[in-house]
CSV table of C-alpha atoms in Angstrom, one decimal:
chain,number,residue,atom,x,y,z
A,1,LYS,CA,14.5,14.4,-0.7
A,2,ALA,CA,11.2,15.1,1.2
A,3,GLY,CA,8.8,12.2,1.2
A,4,VAL,CA,5.2,12.1,0.0
A,5,THR,CA,3.1,14.6,1.8
A,6,GLN,CA,-0.6,14.5,2.2
A,7,THR,CA,-2.9,17.2,3.5
A,8,PRO,CA,-4.9,17.4,5.6
A,9,ARG,CA,-4.0,14.5,7.9
A,10,TYR,CA,-7.4,14.3,9.5
A,11,LEU,CA,-10.8,15.3,8.3
A,12,ILE,CA,-14.3,15.1,9.7
A,13,LYS,CA,-17.3,15.5,7.4
A,14,THR,CA,-21.0,14.8,7.4
A,15,ARG,CA,-22.9,12.7,5.0
A,16,GLY,CA,-23.7,14.4,1.7
A,17,GLN,CA,-20.8,16.8,1.9
A,18,GLN,CA,-17.9,16.6,-0.5
A,19,VAL,CA,-14.2,16.5,0.3
A,20,THR,CA,-10.9,17.2,-1.4
A,21,LEU,CA,-7.6,15.6,-0.4
A,22,SER,CA,-4.2,16.7,-1.6
A,23,CYS,CA,-1.0,14.8,-2.3
A,24,SER,CA,2.5,16.1,-3.1
A,25,PRO,CA,4.7,13.4,-4.6
A,26,ILE,CA,8.4,13.1,-4.1
A,27,SER,CA,10.3,15.6,-6.2
A,28,GLY,CA,10.9,14.3,-9.7
A,29,HIS,CA,8.2,11.6,-9.4
A,30,ARG,CA,5.5,12.0,-12.1
A,31,SER,CA,3.2,9.2,-11.2
A,32,VAL,CA,0.7,9.4,-8.3
A,33,SER,CA,-1.7,6.7,-7.1
A,34,TRP,CA,-4.4,6.7,-4.5
A,35,TYR,CA,-5.6,3.9,-2.3
A,36,GLN,CA,-8.4,3.5,0.2
A,37,GLN,CA,-7.8,1.6,3.4
A,38,THR,CA,-10.7,0.3,5.5
A,39,PRO,CA,-10.9,-2.4,8.2
A,40,GLY,CA,-13.4,-4.3,6.1
A,41,GLN,CA,-12.1,-4.0,2.6
A,42,GLY,CA,-8.4,-3.5,3.3
A,43,LEU,CA,-6.2,-1.6,0.8
A,44,GLN,CA,-7.9,-0.9,-2.5
A,45,PHE,CA,-6.6,0.9,-5.5
A,46,LEU,CA,-8.5,4.0,-6.5
A,47,PHE,CA,-6.7,5.5,-9.4
A,48,GLU,CA,-3.3,6.4,-10.9
A,49,TYR,CA,-2.2,9.6,-12.6
A,50,PHE,CA,0.8,10.1,-14.8
A,51,SER,CA,1.6,13.4,-16.4
A,52,GLU,CA,-1.8,14.8,-15.6
A,53,THR,CA,-3.6,11.8,-17.2
A,54,GLN,CA,-5.5,9.1,-15.5
A,55,ARG,CA,-4.0,5.8,-16.5
A,56,ASN,CA,-5.8,3.3,-14.3
A,57,LYS,CA,-9.0,3.4,-12.2
A,58,GLY,CA,-10.2,0.9,-9.6
A,59,ASN,CA,-13.7,-0.3,-9.0
A,60,PHE,CA,-15.1,2.7,-7.2
A,61,PRO,CA,-18.2,4.8,-8.0
A,62,GLY,CA,-18.1,8.0,-10.0
A,63,ARG,CA,-18.3,10.0,-6.7
A,64,PHE,CA,-14.6,9.4,-6.4
A,65,SER,CA,-12.5,11.5,-8.8
A,66,GLY,CA,-9.1,12.9,-9.1
A,67,ARG,CA,-6.7,15.0,-11.0
A,68,GLN,CA,-3.1,15.8,-11.4
A,69,PHE,CA,-1.5,19.1,-11.9
A,70,SER,CA,1.5,20.0,-14.1
A,71,ASN,CA,3.8,20.0,-11.0
A,72,SER,CA,2.6,16.4,-10.3
A,73,ARG,CA,0.7,17.3,-7.3
A,74,SER,CA,-2.6,15.4,-7.1
A,75,GLU,CA,-6.0,15.9,-5.6
A,76,MET,CA,-8.8,13.4,-5.1
A,77,ASN,CA,-12.4,14.4,-4.5
A,78,VAL,CA,-15.2,12.5,-3.0
A,79,SER,CA,-18.7,13.9,-3.5
A,80,THR,CA,-21.9,13.1,-1.7
A,81,LEU,CA,-20.1,11.5,1.2
A,82,GLU,CA,-21.4,8.3,2.7
A,83,LEU,CA,-20.7,6.7,6.0
A,84,GLY,CA,-18.8,3.9,4.2
A,85,ASP,CA,-16.3,6.4,2.8
A,86,SER,CA,-14.7,6.7,6.2
A,87,ALA,CA,-11.2,5.4,5.6
A,88,LEU,CA,-7.5,6.2,5.5
A,89,TYR,CA,-6.7,7.5,2.0
A,90,LEU,CA,-3.1,6.9,1.0
A,91,CYS,CA,-1.3,8.5,-1.8
A,92,ALA,CA,1.8,7.0,-3.4
A,93,SER,CA,4.4,8.3,-5.9
A,94,ARG,CA,6.5,6.0,-8.0
A,95,ASP,CA,10.1,5.8,-8.9
A,96,GLY,CA,10.7,3.0,-11.3
A,97,TYR,CA,9.0,-0.1,-9.9
A,98,GLU,CA,8.8,1.2,-6.3
A,99,GLN,CA,5.9,3.0,-4.8
A,100,PHE,CA,6.5,5.4,-1.9
A,101,PHE,CA,3.5,6.1,0.3
A,102,GLY,CA,2.5,9.1,2.3
A,103,PRO,CA,1.2,9.1,5.8
A,104,GLY,CA,-2.4,9.2,4.6
A,105,THR,CA,-5.5,11.3,5.3
A,106,ARG,CA,-7.9,9.9,7.8
A,107,LEU,CA,-11.4,10.8,6.7
A,108,THR,CA,-14.3,10.3,9.1
A,109,VAL,CA,-17.8,10.7,7.8
A,110,LEU,CA,-20.5,11.3,10.4
B,1,ALA,CA,-8.3,-13.2,-11.0
B,2,GLN,CA,-5.3,-11.7,-9.4
B,3,SER,CA,-5.2,-12.0,-5.6
B,4,VAL,CA,-3.0,-12.1,-2.6
B,5,THR,CA,-3.6,-14.2,0.5
B,6,GLN,CA,-2.1,-13.7,3.9
B,7,PRO,CA,-3.5,-16.6,5.9
B,8,ASP,CA,-2.5,-15.3,9.3
B,9,ILE,CA,-4.5,-12.3,10.5
B,10,HIS,CA,-2.7,-12.0,13.9
B,11,ILE,CA,0.6,-13.4,15.0
B,12,THR,CA,2.2,-13.1,18.4
B,13,VAL,CA,5.9,-13.9,19.0
B,14,SER,CA,8.3,-13.3,21.8
B,15,GLU,CA,11.1,-10.8,21.4
B,16,GLY,CA,14.2,-12.5,20.0
B,17,ALA,CA,12.2,-15.3,18.4
B,18,SER,CA,12.2,-16.0,14.7
B,19,LEU,CA,9.3,-14.8,12.5
B,20,GLU,CA,7.8,-16.0,9.3
B,21,LEU,CA,4.8,-14.3,7.7
B,22,ARG,CA,3.1,-16.1,4.9
B,23,CYS,CA,2.0,-14.8,1.6
B,24,ASN,CA,0.5,-16.6,-1.4
B,25,TYR,CA,-0.6,-15.0,-4.7
B,26,SER,CA,-2.6,-15.8,-7.7
B,27,TYR,CA,-1.3,-14.3,-10.9
B,28,GLY,CA,-1.0,-15.2,-14.5
B,29,ALA,CA,2.7,-14.4,-15.0
B,30,THR,CA,5.7,-13.7,-12.9
B,31,PRO,CA,4.6,-10.9,-10.6
B,32,TYR,CA,6.4,-8.1,-9.0
B,33,LEU,CA,6.2,-8.8,-5.3
B,34,PHE,CA,6.4,-6.5,-2.3
B,35,TRP,CA,6.2,-6.5,1.5
B,36,TYR,CA,5.2,-3.3,3.2
B,37,VAL,CA,5.0,-2.5,6.9
B,38,GLN,CA,2.5,-0.1,8.5
B,39,SER,CA,2.8,1.2,12.1
B,40,PRO,CA,-0.3,2.6,13.8
B,41,GLY,CA,-1.4,5.9,12.2
B,42,GLN,CA,1.3,5.7,9.6
B,43,GLY,CA,1.5,5.1,5.9
B,44,LEU,CA,3.2,2.1,4.3
B,45,GLN,CA,6.9,1.6,4.3
B,46,LEU,CA,8.5,-0.7,1.7
B,47,LEU,CA,10.5,-3.5,3.4
B,48,LEU,CA,11.6,-5.4,0.3
B,49,LYS,CA,10.7,-6.3,-3.3
B,50,TYR,CA,11.2,-9.0,-5.8
B,51,PHE,CA,11.3,-8.4,-9.5
B,52,SER,CA,13.5,-11.1,-10.9
B,53,GLY,CA,16.8,-12.9,-10.3
B,54,ASP,CA,17.8,-14.3,-6.9
B,55,THR,CA,14.7,-15.6,-5.2
B,56,LEU,CA,16.0,-14.7,-1.8
B,57,VAL,CA,15.8,-11.0,-1.3
B,58,GLN,CA,17.1,-8.9,1.5
B,59,GLY,CA,15.3,-5.9,2.9
B,60,ILE,CA,15.5,-3.2,5.5
B,61,LYS,CA,15.4,-3.8,9.3
B,62,GLY,CA,16.8,-7.3,8.9
B,63,PHE,CA,13.9,-8.8,6.9
B,64,GLU,CA,14.2,-11.2,4.0
B,65,ALA,CA,11.8,-12.9,1.8
B,66,GLU,CA,11.9,-15.9,-0.5
B,67,PHE,CA,10.0,-16.2,-3.8
B,68,LYS,CA,8.9,-19.8,-4.5
B,69,ARG,CA,7.3,-19.9,-7.9
B,70,SER,CA,6.2,-23.6,-7.5
B,71,GLN,CA,4.2,-22.6,-4.4
B,72,SER,CA,3.2,-19.1,-5.5
B,73,SER,CA,4.5,-17.9,-2.2
B,74,PHE,CA,6.6,-14.9,-1.0
B,75,ASN,CA,7.1,-15.4,2.7
B,76,LEU,CA,8.7,-12.8,4.9
B,77,ARG,CA,11.2,-13.8,7.5
B,78,LYS,CA,13.3,-12.4,10.3
B,79,PRO,CA,15.7,-14.4,12.4
B,80,SER,CA,15.2,-12.4,15.6
B,81,VAL,CA,12.2,-10.1,16.3
B,82,HIS,CA,12.6,-6.8,18.1
B,83,TRP,CA,9.7,-5.1,20.1
B,84,SER,CA,9.8,-2.3,17.5
B,85,ASP,CA,8.7,-4.8,14.8
B,86,ALA,CA,5.2,-4.8,16.2
B,87,ALA,CA,3.1,-3.5,13.3
B,88,GLU,CA,0.9,-4.6,10.4
B,89,TYR,CA,2.5,-6.3,7.4
B,90,PHE,CA,1.2,-6.3,3.9
B,91,CYS,CA,2.1,-8.4,1.0
B,92,ALA,CA,1.4,-7.0,-2.4
B,93,VAL,CA,1.7,-8.0,-6.1
B,94,GLY,CA,2.1,-5.6,-9.0
B,95,PRO,CA,1.0,-6.4,-12.5
B,96,LEU,CA,3.4,-6.1,-15.5
B,97,SER,CA,0.8,-4.4,-17.6
B,98,GLY,CA,-1.7,-1.7,-16.9
B,99,GLY,CA,0.8,0.3,-14.9
B,100,TYR,CA,3.1,-0.7,-12.2
B,101,ASN,CA,1.2,1.5,-9.7
B,102,LYS,CA,-1.8,-0.8,-9.4
B,103,LEU,CA,-0.8,-2.9,-6.4
B,104,ILE,CA,-3.0,-5.7,-5.1
B,105,PHE,CA,-2.6,-6.1,-1.4
B,106,GLY,CA,-3.3,-8.9,1.0
B,107,ALA,CA,-5.5,-8.4,4.0
B,108,GLY,CA,-2.4,-7.9,6.2
B,109,THR,CA,-0.9,-9.7,9.2
B,110,ARG,CA,-0.8,-7.9,12.5
B,111,LEU,CA,2.3,-8.8,14.5
B,112,ALA,CA,2.4,-8.5,18.3
B,113,VAL,CA,5.7,-8.9,20.1
B,114,HIS,CA,5.9,-10.1,23.7
B,115,PRO,CA,8.8,-8.9,25.9
């Protein structure tokens, strides 16, 4: 099976813009989670989707949002970008108790 | 509050030497415990996991970890390190409720391997 794929791999945006990141889970996996990784804060949980419903949300402002489609693909959106949003955004799909991570999208906000 | 502590930010070992990376957690019940490895520019790869049963678990790439409930620890070990093991290692705990996907990660330990 193909692994978790994330597009794009790299993004450069400017403050105030918005961005959409995409994640395709492993075939058959219905749960997708998103994490933000920064040098200062480490790996932090953003949200989890299962069957198109958000089940969990981390402690992030409302500028961070997401959705899941009927084919389990997921997108996350960040509006009104700030410099502090520069990070590696990781998507993970779940099989039982195991999470499988994608390579991430590196977002740089200038 | 739930938390994971990895006391060592950086560790340097010689190739062929043994390795132990420390992980302590704070959690109200028996947690699900994981070790992940991240190479530069890559995502996270699962090395091993503990859910229940035998407290010594074997993983990929020759790694093992031991769950010690009395010490709230889940230390990662490898008897002989290879240069390709240089990477960052993350310990994580997953709650039993609220969805298994919500992993809490430690800050990571960056491993350097000297030839």
